[in-house]
């Protein structure tokens, strides 16, 4: 949806994207909030959450040398810990986890559409009310999107809602994006028409991807998001030279689509 050429770099060329301080902060804060709900409800306090930051970082860094390298210098580590602490404290301004009992955390979901297109992803948190209403929650450590990017942020949530609807037969009552550092929440209640439109959009996207795969024409689509693109040095829009396209096997059944996070 953002840029066909960026999709090619990531999915066809499979050019690695090592973690950045921003993605490392996101990974760490997600891990802390997931672990927080291991505590009995009365213990889910800001102090407990902040205490989890150091041990969770050690665990993540032990598994991923690229992450560990980001906090090699004491100043980098202090900056990362400080930003994670602000985001975790921001979370407590948005809700009280002592009053919640999530049904699922970091939940893998997958559904296959009638067309054969498989959708899959991870949901940060899924809450279930006594009446059976589902709320999908996603934590964001970046900035609240400007109004013109809000629809794109919600598209990821509608993607998850579609997967839940297709696998469990229930339309989630609420989609909730929590912007921790900014202390803001974006909520949306989808209906069946929304989810059908999301499905049509995904299938149209998949057809566009198949066309680009057949023609080899992965066109750059410059936008303000280019400032964050990790492959700008290869992009012809910025003077780069494209690497040759790798050999690709023949197209089989529609593979899986995942939301871009
Ligand atoms: S720099 Fe912009 S146009 Fe080029 S690949 Fe990245 S997102 Fe696309």
Tab-separated table of N, CA, C and O in Angstrom, residues 182-246:
chain	number	residue	atom	x	y	z
A	182	UNK	N	2.464	9.211	23.330
A	182	UNK	CA	1.638	10.417	23.197
A	182	UNK	C	0.436	10.388	24.137
A	182	UNK	O	-0.293	11.382	24.249
A	183	UNK	N	0.176	9.226	24.767
A	183	UNK	CA	-0.961	9.127	25.684
A	183	UNK	C	-2.296	9.299	24.975
A	183	UNK	O	-3.209	9.943	25.496
A	184	UNK	N	-2.418	8.721	23.771
A	184	UNK	CA	-3.687	8.851	23.042
A	184	UNK	C	-4.171	7.490	22.563
A	184	UNK	O	-3.361	6.583	22.319
A	185	UNK	N	-5.480	7.374	22.418
A	185	UNK	CA	-6.072	6.120	21.958
A	185	UNK	C	-6.945	6.416	20.736
A	185	UNK	O	-7.701	7.394	20.731
A	186	UNK	N	-6.793	5.577	19.725
A	186	UNK	CA	-7.640	5.680	18.534
A	186	UNK	C	-8.550	4.455	18.549
A	186	UNK	O	-8.059	3.324	18.605
A	187	UNK	N	-9.875	4.699	18.578
A	187	UNK	CA	-10.817	3.572	18.654
A	187	UNK	C	-11.711	3.574	17.422
A	187	UNK	O	-12.051	4.630	16.891
A	188	UNK	N	-12.102	2.374	17.024
A	188	UNK	CA	-12.986	2.263	15.860
A	188	UNK	C	-13.825	0.999	16.012
A	188	UNK	O	-13.302	-0.051	16.386
A	189	UNK	N	-15.117	1.120	15.722
A	189	UNK	CA	-15.994	-0.059	15.744
A	189	UNK	C	-16.293	-0.461	14.305
A	189	UNK	O	-17.022	0.262	13.604
A	190	UNK	N	-15.756	-1.573	13.844
A	190	UNK	CA	-15.997	-1.950	12.442
A	190	UNK	C	-17.353	-2.619	12.281
A	190	UNK	O	-17.902	-3.169	13.238
A	191	UNK	N	-17.890	-2.555	11.072
A	191	UNK	CA	-19.109	-3.324	10.786
A	191	UNK	C	-18.807	-4.261	9.609
A	191	UNK	O	-17.699	-4.254	9.057
A	192	UNK	N	-19.819	-5.019	9.228
A	192	UNK	CA	-19.590	-6.025	8.187
A	192	UNK	C	-19.153	-5.368	6.875
A	192	UNK	O	-18.273	-5.879	6.180
A	193	UNK	N	-19.764	-4.225	6.547
A	193	UNK	CA	-19.413	-3.549	5.284
A	193	UNK	C	-17.930	-3.152	5.284
A	193	UNK	O	-17.236	-3.268	4.266
A	194	UNK	N	-17.441	-2.681	6.457
A	194	UNK	CA	-16.015	-2.319	6.577
A	194	UNK	C	-15.126	-3.504	6.266
A	194	UNK	O	-14.121	-3.386	5.556
A	195	UNK	N	-15.490	-4.648	6.855
A	195	UNK	CA	-14.615	-5.814	6.721
A	195	UNK	C	-14.696	-6.395	5.314
A	195	UNK	O	-13.699	-6.887	4.779
A	196	UNK	N	-15.876	-6.297	4.691
A	196	UNK	CA	-15.967	-6.752	3.290
A	196	UNK	C	-15.123	-5.842	2.394
A	196	UNK	O	-14.460	-6.299	1.464
A	197	UNK	N	-15.161	-4.541	2.685
A	197	UNK	CA	-14.348	-3.597	1.889
A	197	UNK	C	-12.854	-3.877	2.112
A	197	UNK	O	-12.046	-3.803	1.177
A	198	UNK	N	-12.482	-4.220	3.344
A	198	UNK	CA	-11.079	-4.551	3.638
A	198	UNK	C	-10.663	-5.777	2.839
A	198	UNK	O	-9.577	-5.833	2.255
A	199	UNK	N	-11.551	-6.769	2.791
A	199	UNK	CA	-11.234	-7.986	2.030
A	199	UNK	C	-11.052	-7.658	0.547
A	199	UNK	O	-10.108	-8.115	-0.088
A	200	UNK	N	-11.964	-6.820	-0.003
A	200	UNK	CA	-11.840	-6.463	-1.431
A	200	UNK	C	-10.516	-5.749	-1.676
A	200	UNK	O	-9.828	-5.982	-2.664
A	201	UNK	N	-10.163	-4.875	-0.747
A	201	UNK	CA	-8.923	-4.110	-0.907
A	201	UNK	C	-7.710	-5.049	-0.866
A	201	UNK	O	-6.772	-4.907	-1.662
A	202	UNK	N	-7.718	-5.999	0.044
A	202	UNK	CA	-6.599	-6.950	0.142
A	202	UNK	C	-6.488	-7.782	-1.127
A	202	UNK	O	-5.385	-8.027	-1.629
A	203	UNK	N	-7.645	-8.193	-1.647
A	203	UNK	CA	-7.592	-9.027	-2.859
A	203	UNK	C	-7.122	-8.209	-4.059
A	203	UNK	O	-6.369	-8.711	-4.903
A	204	UNK	N	-7.517	-6.935	-4.103
A	204	UNK	CA	-7.040	-6.068	-5.193
A	204	UNK	C	-5.532	-5.841	-5.059
A	204	UNK	O	-4.795	-5.844	-6.049
A	205	UNK	N	-5.081	-5.665	-3.810
A	205	UNK	CA	-3.638	-5.500	-3.580
A	205	UNK	C	-2.890	-6.735	-4.044
A	205	UNK	O	-1.839	-6.640	-4.661
A	206	UNK	N	-3.461	-7.891	-3.721
A	206	UNK	CA	-2.767	-9.122	-4.115
A	206	UNK	C	-2.689	-9.247	-5.633
A	206	UNK	O	-1.651	-9.642	-6.183
A	207	UNK	N	-3.758	-8.841	-6.330
A	207	UNK	CA	-3.724	-8.898	-7.802
A	207	UNK	C	-2.643	-7.946	-8.325
A	207	UNK	O	-1.912	-8.266	-9.263
A	208	UNK	N	-2.518	-6.781	-7.692
A	208	UNK	CA	-1.491	-5.811	-8.127
A	208	UNK	C	-0.097	-6.396	-7.893
A	208	UNK	O	0.815	-6.213	-8.710
A	209	UNK	N	0.069	-7.098	-6.777
A	209	UNK	CA	1.371	-7.713	-6.482
A	209	UNK	C	1.688	-8.788	-7.532
A	209	UNK	O	2.806	-8.868	-8.044
A	210	UNK	N	0.690	-9.587	-7.873
A	210	UNK	CA	0.911	-10.642	-8.885
A	210	UNK	C	1.280	-10.021	-10.244
A	210	UNK	O	2.154	-10.528	-10.940
A	211	UNK	N	0.618	-8.897	-10.579
A	211	UNK	CA	0.943	-8.240	-11.859
A	211	UNK	C	2.390	-7.744	-11.832
A	211	UNK	O	3.140	-7.932	-12.784
A	212	UNK	N	2.791	-7.135	-10.728
A	212	UNK	CA	4.159	-6.610	-10.635
A	212	UNK	C	5.162	-7.761	-10.675
A	212	UNK	O	6.234	-7.651	-11.276
A	213	UNK	N	4.787	-8.866	-10.083
A	213	UNK	CA	5.688	-10.028	-10.060
A	213	UNK	C	5.864	-10.579	-11.474
A	213	UNK	O	6.962	-10.981	-11.861
A	214	UNK	N	4.791	-10.575	-12.260
A	214	UNK	CA	4.885	-11.077	-13.630
A	214	UNK	C	5.667	-10.113	-14.515
A	214	UNK	O	6.457	-10.531	-15.357
A	215	UNK	N	5.436	-8.813	-14.332
A	215	UNK	CA	6.062	-7.836	-15.241
A	215	UNK	C	7.436	-7.393	-14.748
A	215	UNK	O	8.230	-6.859	-15.522
A	216	UNK	N	7.715	-7.593	-13.473
A	216	UNK	CA	8.978	-7.100	-12.902
A	216	UNK	C	8.946	-5.597	-12.665
A	216	UNK	O	9.968	-4.986	-12.360
A	217	UNK	N	7.782	-4.984	-12.806
A	217	UNK	CA	7.662	-3.529	-12.677
A	217	UNK	C	7.202	-3.170	-11.252
A	217	UNK	O	6.008	-3.093	-10.971
A	218	UNK	N	8.187	-2.981	-10.379
A	218	UNK	CA	7.891	-2.589	-8.980
A	218	UNK	C	8.209	-1.102	-8.873
A	218	UNK	O	9.332	-0.733	-8.589
A	219	UNK	N	7.207	-0.330	-9.131
A	219	UNK	CA	7.448	1.100	-9.253
A	219	UNK	C	7.643	1.803	-7.910
A	219	UNK	O	6.879	1.523	-6.977
A	220	UNK	N	8.630	2.705	-7.792
A	220	UNK	CA	8.726	3.487	-6.553
A	220	UNK	C	7.539	4.436	-6.443
A	220	UNK	O	7.048	4.941	-7.460
A	221	UNK	N	7.046	4.616	-5.244
A	221	UNK	CA	5.964	5.589	-5.033
A	221	UNK	C	6.409	6.533	-3.914
A	221	UNK	O	6.145	6.277	-2.731
A	222	UNK	N	7.117	7.596	-4.280
A	222	UNK	CA	7.670	8.482	-3.247
A	222	UNK	C	6.571	9.153	-2.428
A	222	UNK	O	5.493	9.477	-2.954
A	223	UNK	N	6.855	9.328	-1.163
A	223	UNK	CA	5.927	10.023	-0.266
A	223	UNK	C	6.748	10.526	0.919
A	223	UNK	O	7.961	10.302	0.982
A	224	UNK	N	6.067	11.118	1.879
A	224	UNK	CA	6.794	11.578	3.075
A	224	UNK	C	7.440	10.408	3.811
A	224	UNK	O	8.388	10.562	4.556
A	225	UNK	N	6.894	9.192	3.600
A	225	UNK	CA	7.430	8.021	4.303
A	225	UNK	C	8.818	7.633	3.812
A	225	UNK	O	9.514	6.842	4.445
A	226	UNK	N	9.246	8.191	2.646
A	226	UNK	CA	10.601	7.896	2.152
A	226	UNK	C	11.652	8.286	3.202
A	226	UNK	O	12.734	7.690	3.242
A	227	UNK	N	11.340	9.278	4.034
A	227	UNK	CA	12.317	9.692	5.049
A	227	UNK	C	12.669	8.544	5.993
A	227	UNK	O	13.715	8.558	6.615
A	228	UNK	N	11.765	7.581	6.121
A	228	UNK	CA	12.010	6.453	7.043
A	228	UNK	C	12.389	5.185	6.288
A	228	UNK	O	12.561	4.142	6.892
A	229	UNK	N	12.471	5.262	4.941
A	229	UNK	CA	12.732	4.048	4.161
A	229	UNK	C	14.173	3.597	4.384
A	229	UNK	O	15.108	4.391	4.258
A	230	UNK	N	14.348	2.311	4.677
A	230	UNK	CA	15.676	1.776	4.984
A	230	UNK	C	16.446	1.456	3.708
A	230	UNK	O	17.590	1.028	3.770
A	231	UNK	N	15.796	1.584	2.549
A	231	UNK	CA	16.446	1.177	1.301
A	231	UNK	C	16.576	2.343	0.315
A	231	UNK	O	16.689	2.145	-0.885
A	232	UNK	N	16.556	3.548	0.879
A	232	UNK	CA	16.584	4.752	0.049
A	232	UNK	C	17.815	4.787	-0.853
A	232	UNK	O	17.748	5.251	-1.991
A	233	UNK	N	18.956	4.245	-0.369
A	233	UNK	CA	20.184	4.318	-1.170
A	233	UNK	C	20.092	3.464	-2.435
A	233	UNK	O	20.857	3.666	-3.375
A	234	UNK	N	19.153	2.516	-2.481
A	234	UNK	CA	18.981	1.685	-3.682
A	234	UNK	C	17.872	2.208	-4.594
A	234	UNK	O	17.655	1.693	-5.687
A	235	UNK	N	17.146	3.196	-4.114
A	235	UNK	CA	15.931	3.636	-4.820
A	235	UNK	C	16.277	4.636	-5.923
A	235	UNK	O	16.921	5.661	-5.661
A	236	UNK	N	15.843	4.358	-7.171
A	236	UNK	CA	16.143	5.286	-8.274
A	236	UNK	C	15.597	6.694	-8.036
A	236	UNK	O	16.156	7.661	-8.560
A	237	UNK	N	14.545	6.816	-7.248
A	237	UNK	CA	14.008	8.164	-6.962
A	237	UNK	C	15.032	9.017	-6.225
A	237	UNK	O	14.923	10.238	-6.199
A	238	UNK	N	15.994	8.356	-5.586
A	238	UNK	CA	17.003	9.086	-4.809
A	238	UNK	C	18.412	8.799	-5.333
A	238	UNK	O	19.384	8.824	-4.595
A	239	UNK	N	18.492	8.485	-6.646
A	239	UNK	CA	19.801	8.306	-7.286
A	239	UNK	C	20.387	6.919	-7.140
A	239	UNK	O	21.533	6.693	-7.545
A	240	UNK	N	19.645	5.976	-6.559
A	240	UNK	CA	20.176	4.623	-6.360
A	240	UNK	C	20.048	3.758	-7.608
A	240	UNK	O	19.363	4.120	-8.577
A	241	UNK	N	20.721	2.622	-7.587
A	241	UNK	CA	20.647	1.659	-8.694
A	241	UNK	C	20.010	0.387	-8.171
A	241	UNK	O	20.447	-0.165	-7.146
A	242	UNK	N	18.992	-0.069	-8.877
A	242	UNK	CA	18.278	-1.264	-8.427
A	242	UNK	C	19.154	-2.503	-8.566
A	242	UNK	O	19.823	-2.673	-9.592
A	243	UNK	N	19.137	-3.402	-7.565
A	243	UNK	CA	19.824	-4.684	-7.754
A	243	UNK	C	19.031	-5.519	-8.754
A	243	UNK	O	17.827	-5.284	-8.946
A	244	UNK	N	19.691	-6.499	-9.443
A	244	UNK	CA	18.919	-7.340	-10.368
A	244	UNK	C	17.853	-8.116	-9.592
A	244	UNK	O	18.076	-8.478	-8.430
A	245	UNK	N	16.730	-8.356	-10.253
A	245	UNK	CA	15.660	-9.114	-9.584
A	245	UNK	C	16.113	-10.563	-9.383
A	245	UNK	O	16.671	-11.170	-10.301
A	246	UNK	N	15.888	-11.132	-8.220
A	246	UNK	CA	16.243	-12.546	-8.039
A	246	UNK	C	15.343	-13.445	-8.880
A	246	UNK	O	14.229	-13.049	-9.258
